[in-house]
């Protein structure tokens, strides 16, 4: 499910706030490594 959030954010260009909070852990992490790796 985390992958779905990343795919939507990158391909559809949706901001993280537009996605449903499926993983509360992602919101607790100050700098999610997944988002950093995908964006870079």
PDB file of C-alpha atoms in Angstrom:
ATOM      1  CA  UNK A   1       0.000   0.000   0.000  1.00  0.00           C
ATOM      2  CA  UNK A   2       2.921   2.317   0.653  1.00  0.00           C
ATOM      3  CA  UNK A   3       3.973   1.778  -2.941  1.00  0.00           C
ATOM      4  CA  UNK A   4       0.518   2.859  -4.118  1.00  0.00           C
ATOM      5  CA  UNK A   5       0.901   6.151  -2.253  1.00  0.00           C
ATOM      6  CA  UNK A   6       4.272   6.786  -3.879  1.00  0.00           C
ATOM      7  CA  UNK A   7       3.027   5.872  -7.350  1.00  0.00           C
ATOM      8  CA  UNK A   8       0.009   8.170  -7.030  1.00  0.00           C
ATOM      9  CA  UNK A   9       2.150  11.008  -5.708  1.00  0.00           C
ATOM     10  CA  UNK A  10       4.751  10.696  -8.465  1.00  0.00           C
ATOM     11  CA  UNK A  11       2.694   9.713 -11.520  1.00  0.00           C
ATOM     12  CA  UNK A  12      -0.510  11.607 -10.783  1.00  0.00           C
ATOM     13  CA  UNK A  13       1.279  14.512  -9.165  1.00  0.00           C
ATOM     14  CA  UNK A  14      -0.916  14.442  -6.083  1.00  0.00           C
ATOM     15  CA  UNK A  15       0.367  16.025  -2.867  1.00  0.00           C
ATOM     16  CA  UNK A  16       0.809  13.681   0.138  1.00  0.00           C
ATOM     17  CA  UNK A  17      -2.108  15.441   1.840  1.00  0.00           C
ATOM     18  CA  UNK A  18      -4.463  14.374  -0.957  1.00  0.00           C
ATOM     19  CA  UNK A  19      -3.862  10.691  -0.239  1.00  0.00           C
ATOM     20  CA  UNK A  20      -5.713   8.814   2.494  1.00  0.00           C
ATOM     21  CA  UNK A  21      -3.516   8.176   5.567  1.00  0.00           C
ATOM     22  CA  UNK A  22      -3.156   4.421   5.057  1.00  0.00           C
ATOM     23  CA  UNK A  23       0.098   4.242   7.002  1.00  0.00           C
ATOM     24  CA  UNK A  24       0.197   6.469  10.101  1.00  0.00           C
ATOM     25  CA  UNK A  25       3.901   5.612  10.411  1.00  0.00           C
ATOM     26  CA  UNK A  26       4.644   7.571   7.240  1.00  0.00           C
ATOM     27  CA  UNK A  27       3.245  10.690   8.890  1.00  0.00           C
ATOM     28  CA  UNK A  28       5.379  10.238  12.011  1.00  0.00           C
ATOM     29  CA  UNK A  29       8.649  10.041  10.099  1.00  0.00           C
ATOM     30  CA  UNK A  30      10.086  13.567   9.579  1.00  0.00           C
ATOM     31  CA  UNK A  31      11.775  12.589   6.308  1.00  0.00           C
ATOM     32  CA  UNK A  32      10.390   9.385   4.735  1.00  0.00           C
ATOM     33  CA  UNK A  33      13.263   7.549   3.037  1.00  0.00           C
ATOM     34  CA  UNK A  34      10.912   6.112   0.403  1.00  0.00           C
ATOM     35  CA  UNK A  35       9.794   9.532  -0.806  1.00  0.00           C
ATOM     36  CA  UNK A  36      13.393  10.746  -0.872  1.00  0.00           C
ATOM     37  CA  UNK A  37      14.603   7.767  -2.900  1.00  0.00           C
ATOM     38  CA  UNK A  38      11.741   7.935  -5.388  1.00  0.00           C
ATOM     39  CA  UNK A  39      11.948  11.690  -5.917  1.00  0.00           C
ATOM     40  CA  UNK A  40      15.721  11.665  -6.333  1.00  0.00           C
TER      41      UNK A  40
END
